Short mmCIF file of C-alpha atoms in Angstrom, two decimals:
data_model
loop_
_atom_site.label_atom_id
_atom_site.label_comp_id
_atom_site.label_asym_id
_atom_site.label_seq_id
_atom_site.Cartn_x
_atom_site.Cartn_y
_atom_site.Cartn_z
CA MET A 86 -16.79 -1.50 -5.80
CA LEU A 87 -20.49 -2.47 -5.33
CA LEU A 88 -21.82 -0.62 -2.19
CA PHE A 89 -24.02 -0.75 -0.27
CA THR A 90 -25.65 2.81 0.35
CA LYS A 91 -28.59 4.73 -1.61
CA GLN A 92 -26.45 6.10 -3.62
CA ALA A 93 -24.36 3.38 -4.87
CA ALA A 94 -28.33 1.21 -5.71
CA VAL A 95 -29.28 4.27 -7.59
CA LEU A 96 -26.08 4.40 -9.62
CA PHE A 97 -26.59 0.14 -9.72
CA PHE A 98 -29.22 0.56 -11.66
CA PHE A 99 -28.86 2.91 -14.34
CA SER A 100 -25.85 1.76 -14.97
CA LEU A 101 -27.95 -1.25 -15.80
CA LEU A 102 -29.84 0.55 -17.85
CA LEU A 103 -26.42 2.62 -19.52
CA TYR A 104 -25.38 -0.98 -20.60
CA GLY A 105 -28.43 -1.70 -22.04
CA CYS A 106 -27.87 1.03 -23.99
CA ALA A 107 -24.06 0.23 -24.86
CA ASP A 108 -23.23 -0.23 -27.88
CA ASP A 109 -22.95 -4.16 -29.35
CA ASP A 110 -19.45 -5.45 -28.79
CA PHE A 111 -18.93 -5.29 -25.21
CA PHE A 112 -19.59 -8.29 -24.15
CA GLN A 113 -16.23 -9.52 -25.40
CA LYS A 114 -14.26 -10.31 -23.42
CA ASP A 115 -11.69 -11.50 -25.43
CA ALA A 116 -8.63 -9.24 -25.24
CA ARG A 117 -7.53 -8.27 -29.49
CA VAL A 118 -3.73 -7.85 -29.65
CA ASN A 119 -2.84 -6.87 -33.54
CA GLU A 120 0.40 -9.14 -33.68
CA GLY A 121 1.64 -6.92 -36.90
CA ASN A 122 4.46 -8.84 -39.20
CA LEU A 123 5.70 -11.27 -36.39
CA THR A 124 7.43 -14.40 -37.53
CA ASP A 125 8.19 -17.34 -35.18
CA GLU A 126 12.77 -15.85 -35.36
CA ALA A 127 10.75 -12.76 -34.02
CA ASP A 128 12.76 -10.72 -31.54
CA SER A 129 10.39 -8.10 -31.25
CA ALA A 130 6.29 -6.94 -32.19
CA TRP A 131 3.92 -4.60 -32.56
CA VAL A 132 1.21 -5.45 -30.26
CA THR A 133 -1.25 -3.48 -28.16
CA ALA A 134 -2.47 -4.04 -25.47
CA GLY A 135 -5.48 -4.07 -24.44
CA GLN A 136 -7.57 -2.77 -28.06
CA HIS A 137 -10.61 -3.75 -25.86
CA TYR A 138 -11.05 -0.63 -24.62
CA ASP A 139 -11.89 1.33 -27.62
CA ARG A 140 -14.53 2.30 -26.26
CA SER A 141 -17.80 4.37 -29.07
CA GLY A 142 -18.42 8.45 -28.05
CA PHE A 143 -21.65 7.39 -26.16
CA HIS A 144 -20.01 4.89 -23.74
CA ARG A 145 -16.72 7.17 -22.94
CA PHE A 146 -19.16 10.10 -22.49
CA PHE A 147 -20.84 8.56 -20.05
CA TRP A 148 -17.82 5.76 -18.76
CA GLY A 149 -15.56 8.01 -19.41
CA ASP A 150 -12.00 7.95 -21.49
CA HIS A 151 -9.69 6.66 -19.49
CA ASN A 152 -6.96 6.00 -20.38
CA ARG A 153 -8.59 4.38 -22.64
CA ALA A 154 -6.06 5.46 -25.56
CA ILE A 155 -2.87 4.70 -23.66
CA TRP A 156 -4.87 0.84 -24.38
CA ALA A 157 -5.32 0.97 -27.91
CA VAL A 158 -2.52 2.31 -29.29
CA PRO A 159 0.01 -0.63 -31.19
CA VAL A 160 4.01 -0.21 -28.87
CA LYS A 161 7.04 -2.10 -29.92
CA LEU A 162 7.09 -5.01 -27.59
CA PRO A 163 10.23 -7.80 -27.02
CA VAL A 164 8.91 -11.43 -27.99
CA PHE A 165 9.71 -13.12 -24.61
CA ARG A 166 11.33 -16.08 -24.67
CA LEU A 167 11.81 -18.16 -21.67
CA ASP A 168 14.59 -19.78 -23.01
CA SER A 169 16.78 -16.48 -23.34
CA VAL A 170 15.48 -13.91 -21.06
CA SER A 171 17.43 -12.65 -18.47
CA GLY A 172 19.71 -15.81 -18.82
CA GLY A 173 17.10 -18.80 -18.88
CA LEU A 174 14.60 -18.96 -17.11
CA ARG A 175 12.09 -21.53 -16.18
CA VAL A 176 8.55 -22.31 -14.76
CA LYS A 177 8.34 -22.87 -11.11
CA LYS A 178 4.55 -22.45 -10.35
CA MET A 179 1.14 -20.34 -11.33
CA GLY A 180 0.62 -18.03 -9.19
CA GLY A 181 -3.25 -17.17 -8.02
CA GLY A 182 -4.27 -13.76 -8.44
CA TYR A 183 -7.73 -12.95 -8.91
CA GLN A 184 -7.11 -9.89 -11.75
CA THR A 185 -4.61 -11.55 -13.32
CA THR A 186 -2.56 -14.68 -14.74
CA SER A 187 0.64 -14.95 -12.42
CA PHE A 188 3.73 -17.04 -12.20
CA HIS A 189 6.63 -17.62 -10.58
CA LEU A 190 9.87 -18.04 -12.51
CA GLN A 191 14.02 -18.68 -11.97
CA ASP A 192 16.74 -18.09 -13.34
CA LYS A 193 19.60 -20.45 -12.94
CA ALA A 194 21.30 -18.96 -10.59
CA GLY A 195 17.57 -19.24 -8.45
CA ARG A 196 17.05 -15.81 -8.64
CA LEU A 197 12.97 -15.44 -8.31
CA TYR A 198 10.52 -13.71 -10.71
CA ALA A 199 6.90 -12.86 -11.56
CA PHE A 200 5.23 -13.01 -14.00
CA ARG A 201 2.22 -11.20 -14.83
CA SER A 202 -0.29 -10.53 -17.27
CA LEU A 203 -0.84 -7.48 -18.32
CA ASP A 204 -4.25 -6.73 -18.23
CA LYS A 205 -6.76 -8.05 -16.32
CA ASP A 206 -10.02 -10.22 -15.60
CA PRO A 207 -11.69 -9.17 -12.58
CA VAL A 208 -14.63 -12.33 -13.02
CA HIS A 209 -12.74 -13.69 -9.66
CA VAL A 210 -13.24 -10.25 -7.80
CA ILE A 211 -17.16 -10.26 -7.27
CA THR A 212 -18.50 -13.26 -5.94
CA GLU A 213 -20.51 -16.34 -8.78
CA PHE A 214 -23.81 -15.13 -8.81
CA TRP A 215 -22.75 -11.36 -10.52
CA GLN A 216 -20.22 -13.02 -12.66
CA PRO A 217 -21.62 -14.06 -15.75
CA THR A 218 -23.72 -10.74 -15.57
CA PHE A 219 -22.98 -7.08 -17.03
CA VAL A 220 -21.18 -6.74 -13.78
CA THR A 221 -17.52 -7.95 -14.55
CA ASN A 222 -18.22 -5.55 -17.96
CA ILE A 223 -18.47 -2.87 -15.94
CA LEU A 224 -15.89 -3.88 -13.63
CA ARG A 225 -13.38 -5.13 -16.83
CA ASP A 226 -14.31 -1.50 -18.99
CA GLN A 227 -13.37 -0.10 -15.63
CA THR A 228 -9.86 -1.21 -15.68
CA SER A 229 -9.43 1.04 -18.60
CA ALA A 230 -8.04 3.69 -15.61
CA ALA A 231 -5.01 1.92 -15.31
CA ASN A 232 -2.53 2.88 -17.85
CA PRO A 233 -0.28 -0.75 -18.66
CA TYR A 234 2.80 0.79 -19.43
CA GLY A 235 3.04 3.56 -16.16
CA VAL A 236 5.33 0.50 -14.15
CA LEU A 237 7.96 1.47 -16.59
CA ILE A 238 8.33 4.84 -15.26
CA VAL A 239 8.41 4.40 -11.16
CA PRO A 240 12.30 2.51 -11.10
CA PRO A 241 14.80 6.15 -12.04
CA LEU A 242 12.36 7.74 -9.59
CA ALA A 243 12.44 5.72 -6.52
CA GLU A 244 16.07 5.40 -6.91
CA ALA A 245 16.33 9.23 -6.76
CA VAL A 246 15.03 9.70 -4.21
CA GLY A 247 16.57 6.13 -2.43
CA VAL A 248 13.51 3.27 -2.16
CA HIS A 249 14.44 -0.46 -2.46
CA HIS A 250 12.59 -1.04 -6.53
CA THR A 251 11.77 -3.48 -9.30
CA ASN A 252 12.52 -3.03 -12.54
CA PRO A 253 9.84 -3.75 -14.03
CA ARG A 254 10.40 -4.91 -17.32
CA LEU A 255 7.13 -5.70 -20.70
CA PHE A 256 6.79 -9.13 -23.15
CA TYR A 257 4.90 -10.21 -25.53
CA VAL A 258 3.93 -13.48 -25.55
CA PRO A 259 3.80 -14.96 -29.37
CA PRO A 260 0.78 -16.75 -29.91
CA THR A 261 2.49 -19.74 -30.61
CA ASP A 262 4.68 -20.52 -27.81
CA THR A 263 4.18 -23.62 -25.80
CA SER A 264 7.32 -23.44 -23.68
CA PHE A 265 5.22 -22.50 -20.62
CA GLY A 266 3.69 -26.42 -21.15
CA GLU A 267 0.16 -26.72 -19.58
CA TYR A 268 0.11 -23.65 -18.89
CA ALA A 269 0.71 -22.34 -22.59
CA PRO A 270 -2.31 -21.08 -23.10
CA TYR A 271 -2.61 -19.12 -20.33
CA VAL A 272 0.28 -17.12 -21.84
CA GLN A 273 -0.61 -17.53 -26.04
CA GLY A 274 -1.11 -13.62 -27.32
CA LYS A 275 -0.72 -11.62 -24.76
CA LEU A 276 1.30 -8.65 -22.71
CA PHE A 277 3.05 -10.23 -19.33
CA MET A 278 5.07 -7.93 -17.12
CA LEU A 279 8.25 -9.48 -15.51
CA GLU A 280 9.96 -8.13 -12.97
CA GLU A 281 12.38 -9.77 -9.52
CA LYS A 282 10.78 -10.87 -6.37
CA TYR A 283 12.26 -10.71 -3.07
CA GLU A 284 11.95 -14.06 -1.16
CA HIS A 285 14.95 -15.50 -0.20
CA LYS A 286 19.42 -14.91 -0.20
CA HIS A 287 19.53 -16.25 -4.10
CA ASP A 288 17.91 -12.88 -4.82
CA LEU A 289 20.24 -10.60 -2.47
CA THR A 290 21.49 -8.68 -5.91
CA ALA A 291 24.14 -5.97 -4.71
CA ASP A 292 21.28 -3.70 -4.93
CA PHE A 293 21.25 -5.05 -1.46
CA SER A 294 24.53 -4.52 0.04
CA GLY A 295 24.26 -5.02 4.17
CA PHE A 296 21.07 -7.52 4.09
CA ARG A 297 20.80 -10.50 5.11
CA ALA A 298 17.47 -11.98 3.86
CA PHE A 299 14.05 -11.08 2.59
CA GLU A 300 10.78 -11.25 3.81
CA ASP A 301 7.07 -10.64 3.06
CA THR A 302 5.31 -9.37 5.45
CA ASP A 303 2.93 -11.16 7.54
CA LYS A 304 5.93 -13.12 8.29
CA ALA A 305 7.56 -10.04 9.30
CA LEU A 306 4.69 -8.21 11.55
CA ARG A 307 4.02 -11.68 13.33
CA ASN A 308 8.43 -10.86 14.21
CA ARG A 309 7.85 -6.96 15.20
CA PHE A 310 4.53 -8.37 18.09
CA SER A 311 6.16 -11.35 19.39
CA HIS A 312 9.83 -10.10 20.32
CA ASN A 313 10.66 -6.64 21.09
CA THR A 314 14.16 -6.97 19.37
CA TYR A 315 12.38 -6.60 15.10
CA HIS A 316 11.62 -3.12 14.44
CA PHE A 317 9.81 -0.90 10.66
CA ASP A 318 12.49 1.36 9.49
CA GLN A 319 9.81 4.05 9.99
CA HIS A 320 11.66 6.76 8.28
CA ALA A 321 12.14 4.41 5.18
CA PHE A 322 8.09 3.45 4.82
CA ALA A 323 7.65 7.24 5.61
CA LYS A 324 9.44 7.53 2.07
CA ALA A 325 7.75 4.42 0.07
CA ARG A 326 4.66 5.79 1.05
CA LEU A 327 5.54 9.39 -0.02
CA LEU A 328 6.38 8.00 -3.25
CA ASP A 329 3.09 5.95 -3.83
CA LEU A 330 1.61 9.85 -3.00
CA LEU A 331 3.93 11.14 -5.49
CA LEU A 332 2.45 8.31 -7.93
CA GLY A 333 -0.92 8.57 -7.33
CA ASP A 334 -0.68 5.02 -5.95
CA TRP A 335 -3.71 3.69 -3.66
CA ASP A 336 -3.90 0.99 -4.28
CA ARG A 337 -0.92 -0.10 -0.97
CA HIS A 338 -1.81 -2.83 0.82
CA LYS A 339 -0.13 -5.03 3.58
CA GLY A 340 0.22 -7.13 0.25
CA GLN A 341 2.00 -5.68 -1.79
CA TRP A 342 5.76 -4.57 0.00
CA GLU A 343 8.29 -7.39 0.64
CA TRP A 344 10.88 -6.13 2.85
CA ALA A 345 15.42 -6.01 3.50
CA VAL A 346 16.38 -7.28 6.52
CA ARG A 347 19.06 -5.85 8.26
CA LYS A 348 21.84 -7.01 11.67
CA GLU A 349 22.24 -4.25 14.31
CA GLY A 350 24.22 -6.16 16.43
CA ALA A 351 21.11 -8.06 18.84
CA ASP A 352 18.45 -6.29 16.20
CA THR A 353 16.80 -6.75 13.62
CA PHE A 354 15.26 -3.66 11.41
CA TYR A 355 12.96 -4.45 8.01
CA GLU A 356 12.98 -1.54 5.13
CA PRO A 357 10.28 -1.46 2.75
CA ILE A 358 10.65 -2.93 -1.04
CA PRO A 359 7.35 -1.95 -2.75
CA LYS A 360 6.10 -3.41 -5.22
CA ASP A 361 2.67 -4.04 -8.11
CA ARG A 362 2.89 -0.71 -9.40
CA ASP A 363 0.05 -1.59 -11.86
CA GLN A 364 -2.26 1.19 -9.94
CA VAL A 365 0.08 4.03 -10.80
CA PHE A 366 -1.40 6.98 -12.88
CA LEU A 367 -4.75 5.55 -12.64
CA LYS A 368 -7.02 8.24 -14.56
CA MET A 369 -10.71 7.71 -13.64
CA LYS A 370 -12.47 10.52 -13.00
CA ASP A 371 -13.64 11.31 -16.21
CA GLY A 372 -17.63 9.61 -17.61
CA VAL A 373 -20.22 11.09 -15.58
CA ILE A 374 -20.82 7.75 -14.24
CA PRO A 375 -17.06 7.10 -12.35
CA PHE A 376 -16.75 10.58 -11.85
CA ILE A 377 -20.04 10.22 -9.32
CA ALA A 378 -18.71 6.74 -8.11
CA THR A 379 -15.03 7.90 -6.71
CA SER A 380 -16.40 11.24 -4.93
CA LYS A 381 -15.27 11.48 -1.63
CA ILE A 382 -19.05 9.51 -0.24
CA MET A 383 -18.42 6.70 -2.35
CA ALA A 384 -15.64 4.66 -3.59
CA ARG A 385 -12.85 7.34 -3.17
CA LYS A 386 -10.13 5.22 -2.88
CA PHE A 387 -10.10 5.33 -6.96
CA HIS A 388 -8.07 8.71 -7.36
CA SER A 389 -7.28 10.56 -10.89
CA PHE A 390 -3.78 11.17 -10.26
CA ASP A 391 -3.20 15.04 -11.85
CA GLY A 392 -0.95 17.61 -10.79
CA ASN A 393 -2.56 18.25 -7.52
CA PHE A 394 -2.87 15.98 -3.81
CA SER A 395 -6.44 17.37 -3.50
CA ASP A 396 -7.98 14.24 -1.47
CA VAL A 397 -4.45 13.11 0.83
CA LYS A 398 -7.28 10.60 2.38
CA ALA A 399 -8.01 8.78 -0.37
CA TYR A 400 -4.41 6.99 -1.62
CA MET A 401 -4.32 5.95 2.41
CA ILE A 402 -7.65 3.82 2.53
CA ASN A 403 -5.98 0.66 1.16
CA ALA A 404 -3.22 1.29 3.28
CA LYS A 405 -5.12 2.23 6.85
CA PHE A 406 -3.71 -1.24 8.11
CA ILE A 407 -0.46 -1.04 8.21
CA ASP A 408 0.27 2.85 7.90
CA GLU A 409 -1.21 2.89 11.67
CA ARG A 410 1.25 0.40 12.27
CA LEU A 411 4.70 1.61 11.02
CA LEU A 412 4.10 4.88 11.27
CA HIS A 413 2.94 6.17 14.27
CA GLY A 414 6.85 7.26 15.44
CA LEU A 415 7.18 9.72 13.37
CA SER A 416 7.06 13.60 14.01
CA LEU A 417 5.45 16.38 12.01
CA GLN A 418 9.72 17.94 11.72
CA GLU A 419 10.81 14.69 10.21
CA TRP A 420 7.87 13.93 7.99
CA LEU A 421 8.73 17.50 6.78
CA ARG A 422 12.36 16.40 6.38
CA ILE A 423 11.56 13.51 4.37
CA ALA A 424 9.42 15.52 1.52
CA ARG A 425 12.67 18.47 1.09
CA ALA A 426 15.33 15.62 0.75
CA MET A 427 12.83 13.78 -1.59
CA GLN A 428 11.65 17.16 -3.82
CA ALA A 429 15.05 18.52 -4.58
CA ALA A 430 16.23 14.68 -5.40
CA LEU A 431 13.47 14.93 -7.90
CA THR A 432 14.83 17.39 -9.96
CA ASP A 433 13.42 18.29 -13.57
CA ASP A 434 16.13 15.71 -15.24
CA VAL A 435 15.19 12.77 -13.68
CA ILE A 436 11.31 13.14 -14.02
CA GLU A 437 11.11 14.48 -17.44
CA ASP A 438 14.02 11.18 -18.05
CA ALA A 439 12.07 8.36 -15.48
CA VAL A 440 8.75 9.58 -18.36
CA ARG A 441 10.93 8.84 -21.27
CA ARG A 442 10.97 5.30 -20.66
CA LEU A 443 7.47 4.95 -21.92
CA PRO A 444 7.32 3.05 -25.34
CA PRO A 445 7.69 5.89 -28.21
CA ALA A 446 3.90 6.22 -28.47
CA VAL A 447 3.00 5.99 -25.38
CA TYR A 448 4.79 9.02 -24.55
CA ALA A 449 3.49 11.20 -27.51
CA LEU A 450 -0.57 10.56 -26.00
CA ALA A 451 0.73 11.19 -22.35
CA GLY A 452 3.68 11.99 -21.85
CA GLU A 453 3.47 15.59 -21.15
CA ASP A 454 0.63 15.43 -18.68
CA LEU A 455 2.72 13.16 -16.98
CA THR A 456 5.82 15.17 -16.77
CA GLN A 457 4.37 18.43 -15.90
CA ASN A 458 1.53 16.07 -13.39
CA LEU A 459 4.65 15.08 -11.53
CA LYS A 460 7.03 18.29 -11.12
CA SER A 461 3.97 20.09 -9.41
CA ARG A 462 2.80 17.05 -7.32
CA ARG A 463 6.90 17.23 -7.12
CA ASP A 464 6.52 20.69 -5.63
CA LEU A 465 3.29 19.93 -4.01
CA LEU A 466 4.87 17.04 -1.96
CA GLU A 467 6.27 18.61 1.60
CA LYS A 468 2.06 19.84 1.80
CA ALA A 469 0.59 16.96 1.39
CA ALA A 470 3.31 14.82 3.71
CA ALA A 471 1.98 16.87 6.16
CA LYS A 472 -1.30 16.16 5.50
CA MET A 473 -0.46 12.93 5.55
CA TYR A 474 0.95 13.84 9.72
CA ARG A 475 -1.91 15.39 10.28
CA ILE A 476 -4.51 12.08 9.39
CA LEU A 477 -2.49 10.07 11.20
CA ALA A 478 -1.96 12.27 14.11
CA LYS A 479 -5.46 12.46 15.23
CA SER A 480 -5.48 8.11 16.91
CA VAL A 481 -2.17 6.95 17.51
CA THR A 482 -1.66 3.00 18.93
CA ILE A 483 1.17 2.48 19.62
CA PRO A 484 1.83 -1.77 20.63
CA GLY A 485 4.38 -3.01 22.34
CA SER A 486 5.51 -6.74 21.83
CA ASP A 487 4.93 -10.43 23.42
CA GLU A 488 7.78 -9.36 25.74
CA ALA A 489 8.03 -7.61 28.57
CA GLU A 490 7.95 -3.93 28.17
CA HIS A 491 8.35 0.10 30.26
CA PHE A 492 5.55 2.36 28.34
CA LYS A 493 6.32 5.65 30.45
CA VAL A 494 3.96 8.22 29.88
CA ARG A 495 4.70 12.05 30.59
CA ARG A 496 2.16 14.72 30.31
CA LEU A 497 4.34 17.66 29.48
CA ASP A 498 1.62 21.25 29.65
CA ASN A 499 -1.79 22.06 28.31
CA GLU A 500 -0.58 21.27 24.97
CA ARG A 501 2.60 18.31 24.72
CA THR A 502 2.11 14.67 25.71
CA GLU A 503 5.54 12.23 25.34
CA VAL A 504 5.63 8.59 25.04
CA ARG A 505 8.71 6.19 25.59
CA VAL A 506 8.58 2.80 25.51
CA THR A 507 11.94 0.81 26.61
CA ARG A 508 13.32 -2.42 26.22
CA PRO A 509 14.85 -4.30 30.24
CA GLU A 510 17.77 -5.50 29.64
CA ASP A 511 17.60 -9.17 28.83
CA GLY A 512 20.97 -11.61 29.24
CA ASN A 513 22.98 -11.18 25.62
CA ILE A 514 20.18 -8.45 24.80
CA ALA A 515 20.58 -4.87 26.21
CA ALA A 516 18.00 -2.10 26.80
CA ARG A 517 16.95 0.24 24.62
CA GLN A 518 14.79 2.45 24.11
CA LEU A 519 12.25 0.99 21.48
CA TYR A 520 9.77 4.95 21.18
CA GLN A 521 10.16 8.00 21.73
CA ARG A 522 7.60 10.71 20.77
CA VAL A 523 5.44 14.17 22.38
CA PHE A 524 2.12 14.15 20.93
CA ASN A 525 0.48 18.07 20.48
CA ARG A 526 -2.83 17.98 21.57
CA LYS A 527 -3.98 19.88 18.41
CA GLU A 528 -2.83 17.36 16.55
CA THR A 529 -3.81 13.81 18.53
CA LYS A 530 -7.13 13.50 19.99
CA GLU A 531 -6.08 9.98 21.56
CA ILE A 532 -2.85 7.89 22.99
CA ILE A 533 -3.75 3.78 22.68
CA LEU A 534 -0.70 2.12 24.28
CA HIS A 535 -0.85 -1.64 23.90
CA GLY A 536 0.74 -4.43 25.95
CA LEU A 537 0.31 -7.37 24.22
CA ALA A 538 1.63 -10.68 26.29
CA GLY A 539 4.66 -9.31 27.87
CA ASP A 540 5.05 -8.23 31.77
CA ASP A 541 4.83 -4.55 31.25
CA THR A 542 4.77 -1.83 33.22
CA PHE A 543 2.82 1.23 32.20
CA GLU A 544 3.63 5.00 34.79
CA LEU A 545 1.81 8.22 33.81
CA GLU A 546 2.49 11.69 35.22
CA GLY A 547 1.88 15.18 34.97
CA GLN A 548 -0.60 17.74 35.86
CA VAL A 549 -2.32 19.49 34.11
CA LYS A 550 -5.30 20.95 33.31
CA GLU A 551 -6.01 19.95 29.41
CA GLY A 552 -4.71 16.51 28.18
CA ILE A 553 -4.23 14.39 25.20
CA MET A 554 -6.74 11.18 25.85
CA ILE A 555 -4.77 8.27 27.00
CA LYS A 556 -6.20 4.46 26.64
CA VAL A 557 -3.72 1.85 28.40
CA TYR A 558 -4.86 -1.89 27.06
CA GLY A 559 -2.54 -3.83 29.65
CA GLY A 560 -2.47 -7.20 27.19
CA LEU A 561 -2.14 -10.99 28.59
CA GLY A 562 0.64 -10.50 31.25
CA GLU A 563 0.83 -9.05 34.61
CA ASP A 564 1.39 -5.51 33.69
CA LYS A 565 1.96 -3.40 35.94
CA ILE A 566 0.43 -0.15 35.47
CA THR A 567 0.12 3.50 37.08
CA ASP A 568 -1.32 6.54 36.89
CA LYS A 569 -0.12 8.90 38.66
CA SER A 570 -1.56 12.09 36.56
CA SER A 571 -4.49 14.34 36.09
CA VAL A 572 -5.83 16.14 33.91
CA THR A 573 -8.15 19.48 35.24
CA GLY A 574 -11.56 18.51 34.77
CA TRP A 575 -14.68 16.14 34.73
CA LYS A 576 -14.13 13.94 32.15
CA LYS A 577 -11.17 11.31 32.89
CA TYR A 578 -8.15 11.29 30.89
CA THR A 579 -6.34 7.98 31.18
CA GLN A 580 -8.16 4.86 30.52
CA VAL A 581 -7.58 1.61 31.38
CA TYR A 582 -8.30 -2.03 29.34
CA ASP A 583 -7.81 -4.64 31.60
CA THR A 584 -8.64 -8.17 32.76
CA GLU A 585 -10.13 -7.44 36.42
CA ARG A 586 -7.90 -10.50 37.17
CA GLY A 587 -2.89 -10.92 37.12
CA ASN A 588 -2.45 -7.66 37.17
CA GLU A 589 -0.87 -4.67 39.85
CA ILE A 590 -2.63 -1.36 39.00
CA GLU A 591 -2.89 1.84 40.34
CA PHE A 592 -5.44 3.79 39.73
CA GLY A 593 -4.60 7.74 40.19
CA THR A 594 -7.35 10.64 39.78
CA GLU A 595 -7.81 10.16 36.13
CA THR A 596 -8.14 7.02 35.85
CA LYS A 597 -11.49 5.41 34.12
CA ASP A 598 -11.46 1.82 35.10
CA LYS A 599 -12.50 -0.21 32.59
CA THR A 600 -11.39 -3.98 33.49
CA THR A 601 -13.35 -6.37 32.88
CA ARG A 602 -13.53 -10.06 32.63
CA ASP A 603 -13.35 -10.66 28.82
CA VAL A 604 -10.22 -11.59 27.79
CA ARG A 605 -10.16 -10.30 24.74
CA VAL A 606 -10.49 -6.98 25.82
CA HIS A 607 -6.87 -8.29 25.28
CA ALA A 608 -7.30 -7.88 22.10
CA TYR A 609 -4.93 -6.59 19.29
CA ASP A 610 -5.43 -6.69 15.41
CA ARG A 611 -1.66 -8.13 14.33
CA GLU A 612 -2.46 -9.35 10.69
CA GLY A 613 -4.83 -6.90 8.84
CA ASN A 614 -6.85 -10.51 7.76
#
């Protein structure tokens, strides 16, 4: 959230001045929990998620109302009992979350769960220099923009549109609970969310019939780029990303996904499982300073949830790496078909029933607004899908793998360029078309091909008056690159990047030679770290 720009510097010092005038108790650091008439035998308790976010009118004028009222309202939640929830759980280990206290729990059948605190402490996401200062308090206060109960709305919406999902449950851990042993002080008197993890075969529930395993994003990406028998289901991922847009979930980086694994002969496919829905229904753009800070020239990604999609790109900032790698194969027509199917599935009844999952006191505060905003966003989802497509279509990167592929580019006419990628037959692995898409010059400015480490073949053909820039990165291996295409005019619309030796390159009239002795030309970001 700290930006090194002139605007940010002005905002920073203005913020310092305001915090000098803030409420005396602003630097209170511990959440205050309303325990109600809690006894050791009670199965529920009246609690508040974050009474400390209930600030004065002066404070809210500058720093926003956000979702403070939701954090401060008392709600009735079940009491967490480690030995009885889900048939009895045991603590496997304490997690390493930067802002939340988290644990890995396991039931008697070996099923894994994540147990994360509802409130956040951002002290570890900033440098040690700033940790003991007001900056930590600013960031902590802005946690009030999140809706701590929003996760409860997500499962029925995901179920309706056919997106895999977890089933979060909220609990209160009594201040006298000692079942976590040495970790007891980290959980006592706090609110936690329990949700399924998808890591091992024990986690294959009936919802995943036909799947054989789970993998995290890093391993799935390694497999995809190492072998051309591994594929991400781009249609399923597009659907999941449109659900993110519907929910206003801006924080969808690569660590926010697990992947369900299914086999089709020699090929392996990954379907997405979104997790960590703690940023849905953000309410940030109120209050003088957050209004300025979340503008398009500053912290744009902290975009507020409302009844429209005024800034689709804001929801794509944190997901840029994974979006570019897993959504490069879909046409505009495919995006629109997915959006229309989701609109049909998200009936008024589905949305209303989903929002009714909020605790009654929270529904009384925000239920009607959330319902109307979700319906409005559903009605606008097709337009949002088209916008997301256009953003991704401007520059498209198509990677191969570390095995041999054949890239075929055909300049069909002045507007259209087709790209096909196929793999050759290799022993028991049949030949297969891995990729096919026709690009439009009005949408796409450049297409970037990465062969990675295999012995790849690139062919370009077609004579046109106008065309799309094609950049070919042969990658490691002995590549064969042939350019027989042409585009009228002086500018060359094929650029070939590879090492000067070890490749067979047939330059054409359209080719610009960008070969080099520097092996760094082969670089491709596979991991996004």
